[in-house]
Amino acid sequence: MNSPKPTAPESDVDLLEFPLNLEYLEAEFFLFGSLGHGLDVVAPNLIEGGPPPIGVRLARLGSLVRNIILQFGFQEVGHLRAIKSTVRGFPRPLLDLSTTSFAKLASYVIPYVGLTGYVGANPLLQNATSKKSWQDAVIRALLYEHRTLSVQPYNVTVAEFTDRISMLRNNLGGSGLKDEGLVVPREQGAEGRVTDNILAGDKDSLSYPRTPKEILRIIYGGGDEHVPGGFYPKGASGRIVKYYLKTT
């Protein structure tokens, strides 16, 4: 008699804990991008001895964008603290925020993947989901304003660039259309009436959900939830992640 195939942990604790991986990533990305330093300086009590991120540095930003990114960074500190006040959590995993990782996925991957991860992982995270949707909306609005500009040295427009990144994330996620660029076919636009797409959403203009498995496929950069890489060279953390590492 065959024993039942084990499944990934799905308790509320596990599903609340998993997004800590994304919060660490987002906090370091936004804080370093705006300040040139991260959680080790801003909130060392939250990292629990985890290793410092690889390759991250201060970004060359205008004053408006720098101010926005700084606000995002401090918001992520609050998200980390809130989740850790509910579940035990884990130390900061090793993060790779070098240009090598961003050449694959680009910076606008982070808030949107975080948002879809919250929607798909646990409905108890409604407040964090709302904040993620605001962050994603702000970034997409800034990009939308420049959608027709050419991105050098690639010689494609901002809109085309976001579309290609969205296609990559869809391919890595392996679960169909859950990501959209700034310009889409009319049938994918809101109510099938527009091609401009400042907010990505399904046929009812609701955020697409992604499971932890799909999130891992994207943030590892290789489309396989069992093989660490990308932003997490040694893998993410938590029981859900450990399950997939054991089932390679």
Coordinates of C-alpha atoms in Angstrom, one line a residue:
M1 CA 0.0 0.0 0.0
N2 CA 1.4 3.4 -1.1
S3 CA 1.8 6.0 1.6
P4 CA 0.2 9.4 0.9
K5 CA 2.5 11.9 -0.7
P6 CA 3.6 14.6 1.8
T7 CA 2.4 18.1 1.1
A8 CA 3.8 21.5 1.9
P9 CA 3.0 22.9 5.4
E10 CA -0.2 25.1 5.2
S11 CA -0.8 26.1 8.8
D12 CA -1.6 29.8 9.6
V13 CA 1.8 30.0 11.3
D14 CA 3.7 28.7 8.3
L15 CA 1.8 30.9 5.9
L16 CA 2.3 34.0 8.1
E17 CA 6.0 33.1 8.5
F18 CA 6.8 32.6 4.8
P19 CA 6.3 36.3 3.8
L20 CA 9.2 37.3 6.1
N21 CA 11.5 36.2 3.3
L22 CA 10.0 38.9 1.1
E23 CA 10.0 41.5 3.9
Y24 CA 13.7 41.0 4.5
L25 CA 14.3 41.4 0.8
E26 CA 12.2 44.5 0.4
A27 CA 13.5 46.2 3.5
E28 CA 17.1 45.8 2.4
F29 CA 16.4 46.8 -1.2
F30 CA 14.6 50.0 -0.3
L31 CA 16.8 51.0 2.7
F32 CA 20.1 50.5 0.9
G33 CA 18.7 52.1 -2.3
S34 CA 17.7 55.2 -0.4
L35 CA 20.2 55.4 2.5
G36 CA 23.2 53.3 1.5
H37 CA 22.7 51.0 4.5
G38 CA 20.0 48.6 5.7
L39 CA 18.6 46.7 8.6
D40 CA 22.0 46.3 10.4
V41 CA 21.9 50.0 11.0
V42 CA 18.1 50.8 11.0
A43 CA 16.7 47.9 12.9
P44 CA 19.5 45.4 14.0
N45 CA 17.1 43.8 16.5
L46 CA 15.1 42.3 13.6
I47 CA 17.8 40.5 11.7
E48 CA 18.6 37.9 14.5
G49 CA 22.2 37.5 13.5
G50 CA 21.4 36.8 9.8
P51 CA 24.2 37.5 7.3
P52 CA 24.4 40.9 5.6
P53 CA 23.2 41.1 2.0
I54 CA 25.6 40.7 -0.9
G55 CA 26.3 43.4 -3.5
V56 CA 23.7 45.9 -2.4
R57 CA 24.6 49.6 -2.6
L58 CA 23.1 53.1 -2.6
A59 CA 21.1 53.8 -5.8
R60 CA 21.5 56.8 -8.1
L61 CA 18.0 58.4 -7.6
G62 CA 16.4 61.8 -7.9
S63 CA 15.2 63.4 -4.7
L64 CA 11.5 62.5 -5.4
V65 CA 12.1 58.8 -6.0
R66 CA 14.7 58.6 -3.2
N67 CA 12.1 60.0 -0.7
I68 CA 9.5 57.5 -1.9
I69 CA 11.9 54.5 -1.6
L70 CA 13.0 55.7 1.8
Q71 CA 9.3 55.6 3.0
F72 CA 8.9 52.1 1.5
G73 CA 12.0 51.0 3.4
F74 CA 10.7 52.2 6.8
Q75 CA 7.3 50.6 6.0
E76 CA 9.1 47.3 5.5
V77 CA 10.7 47.6 8.9
G78 CA 7.2 47.9 10.4
H79 CA 6.0 44.9 8.4
L80 CA 8.9 42.8 9.7
R81 CA 8.2 43.8 13.3
A82 CA 4.4 43.1 13.0
I83 CA 4.9 39.6 11.6
K84 CA 7.6 38.8 14.2
S85 CA 5.2 39.9 16.9
T86 CA 2.7 37.2 15.7
V87 CA 5.0 34.3 14.8
R88 CA 8.5 33.3 15.9
G89 CA 10.0 33.8 12.4
F90 CA 13.6 33.3 11.5
P91 CA 16.9 35.3 11.0
R92 CA 17.5 37.2 7.9
P93 CA 18.5 34.8 5.1
L94 CA 21.4 35.5 2.9
L95 CA 20.3 37.9 0.1
D96 CA 21.9 38.7 -3.2
L97 CA 21.0 42.2 -4.3
S98 CA 23.9 42.6 -6.7
T99 CA 23.5 43.8 -10.3
T100 CA 23.6 40.1 -11.4
S101 CA 20.3 39.4 -9.7
F102 CA 18.7 42.5 -11.0
A103 CA 19.8 41.9 -14.6
K104 CA 17.6 38.8 -14.4
L105 CA 14.5 40.2 -12.7
A106 CA 14.8 44.0 -12.4
S107 CA 13.9 46.1 -9.4
Y108 CA 10.2 46.3 -10.1
V109 CA 9.8 42.6 -9.4
I110 CA 9.9 43.1 -5.6
P111 CA 6.8 44.9 -4.4
Y112 CA 4.5 43.2 -7.0
V113 CA 5.8 39.7 -6.3
G114 CA 5.4 40.5 -2.6
L115 CA 1.9 41.6 -3.1
T116 CA 0.8 38.5 -5.1
G117 CA 2.6 36.3 -2.4
Y118 CA 0.5 37.9 0.3
V119 CA -2.7 37.5 -1.6
G120 CA -2.0 33.9 -2.3
A121 CA -0.5 32.9 1.0
N122 CA -2.8 33.9 3.7
P123 CA -6.0 36.1 3.9
L124 CA -5.0 37.1 7.5
L125 CA -2.4 39.4 6.0
Q126 CA -4.9 42.0 4.7
N127 CA -3.1 45.1 6.2
A128 CA 0.2 44.1 4.7
T129 CA -1.5 43.3 1.4
S130 CA -3.0 46.8 1.3
K131 CA 0.4 48.4 1.9
K132 CA 2.0 46.2 -0.8
S133 CA -0.6 47.2 -3.3
W134 CA 0.1 50.9 -2.6
Q135 CA 3.8 50.4 -3.1
D136 CA 3.2 48.6 -6.3
A137 CA 0.8 51.3 -7.5
V138 CA 3.3 54.1 -6.8
I139 CA 6.1 52.3 -8.7
R140 CA 3.9 51.5 -11.6
A141 CA 2.7 55.1 -11.8
L142 CA 6.2 56.4 -11.9
L143 CA 7.1 54.0 -14.6
Y144 CA 3.9 54.7 -16.5
E145 CA 4.7 58.4 -16.7
H146 CA 7.9 57.4 -18.6
R147 CA 6.4 54.4 -20.5
T148 CA 7.4 55.7 -24.0
L149 CA 11.0 56.5 -23.0
S150 CA 13.8 54.3 -24.3
V151 CA 15.7 52.2 -21.8
Q152 CA 19.4 52.3 -22.7
P153 CA 21.4 50.3 -23.7
Y154 CA 18.5 47.9 -24.5
N155 CA 16.7 50.2 -27.0
V156 CA 13.3 49.2 -25.8
T157 CA 10.7 51.5 -24.1
V158 CA 9.9 51.4 -20.4
A159 CA 6.5 49.8 -21.3
E160 CA 8.2 47.1 -23.4
F161 CA 10.7 46.5 -20.6
T162 CA 8.0 46.0 -18.0
D163 CA 6.1 43.6 -20.4
R164 CA 9.2 41.5 -20.8
I165 CA 9.8 41.3 -17.1
S166 CA 6.2 40.3 -16.6
M167 CA 6.5 37.6 -19.2
L168 CA 9.7 36.3 -17.4
R169 CA 7.9 36.2 -14.1
N170 CA 4.9 34.4 -15.7
N171 CA 7.3 31.9 -17.2
L172 CA 9.2 31.4 -14.0
G173 CA 6.0 31.1 -11.9
G174 CA 4.7 28.4 -14.2
S175 CA 1.0 29.0 -13.5
G176 CA -0.2 31.0 -16.4
L177 CA -0.9 34.7 -16.6
K178 CA -0.5 36.4 -13.2
D179 CA 1.7 39.3 -14.2
E180 CA 1.2 42.2 -16.6
G181 CA 3.2 45.1 -18.0
L182 CA 2.1 48.7 -18.4
V183 CA 0.5 48.2 -21.8
V184 CA -1.5 45.1 -22.6
P185 CA -3.9 43.8 -25.3
R186 CA -7.3 45.4 -25.0
E187 CA -8.9 42.2 -23.9
Q188 CA -6.6 42.1 -20.9
G189 CA -7.2 45.7 -19.9
A190 CA -9.8 46.9 -17.3
E191 CA -13.2 45.7 -18.5
G192 CA -11.6 44.9 -21.9
R193 CA -11.8 48.6 -22.8
V194 CA -8.3 50.0 -22.5
T195 CA -4.7 48.9 -23.3
D196 CA -3.0 51.1 -20.7
N197 CA -2.5 49.1 -17.6
I198 CA -1.3 51.1 -14.6
L199 CA -2.5 48.4 -12.2
A200 CA -2.2 44.7 -13.0
G201 CA -5.3 42.6 -12.2
D202 CA -7.5 39.7 -13.3
K203 CA -10.7 40.0 -15.3
D204 CA -12.3 41.6 -12.3
S205 CA -9.3 43.9 -11.7
L206 CA -8.4 42.1 -8.5
S207 CA -4.8 41.2 -7.6
Y208 CA -3.5 37.9 -8.9
P209 CA -2.7 35.4 -6.2
R210 CA 0.5 33.4 -6.1
T211 CA 1.3 30.4 -3.9
P212 CA 4.6 30.1 -1.9
K213 CA 5.7 27.6 -4.5
E214 CA 5.2 30.0 -7.3
I215 CA 7.0 32.8 -5.4
L216 CA 10.0 30.6 -4.8
R217 CA 10.2 29.8 -8.5
I218 CA 10.5 33.5 -9.3
I219 CA 12.7 34.8 -6.5
Y220 CA 15.1 31.9 -7.0
G221 CA 15.3 33.0 -10.7
G222 CA 15.3 29.6 -12.2
G223 CA 11.6 28.5 -12.2
D224 CA 12.2 25.7 -9.7
E225 CA 11.1 26.0 -6.1
H226 CA 13.6 23.3 -5.1
V227 CA 16.7 25.0 -6.3
P228 CA 18.0 28.2 -4.5
G229 CA 19.5 31.0 -6.5
G230 CA 18.6 34.5 -7.6
F231 CA 17.9 36.8 -4.7
Y232 CA 18.4 33.8 -2.2
P233 CA 21.7 32.0 -3.1
K234 CA 21.4 29.7 -0.1
G235 CA 17.6 29.5 -0.2
A236 CA 14.9 31.3 1.7
S237 CA 13.8 30.3 5.2
G238 CA 10.9 28.8 7.0
R239 CA 9.1 25.4 7.1
I240 CA 7.5 25.8 3.7
V241 CA 10.8 26.5 2.1
K242 CA 12.5 23.6 3.9
Y243 CA 9.8 21.3 2.6
Y244 CA 10.6 22.1 -1.0
L245 CA 14.4 21.8 -0.4
K246 CA 13.8 18.3 1.0
T247 CA 11.7 17.2 -1.9
T248 CA 14.2 17.8 -4.7

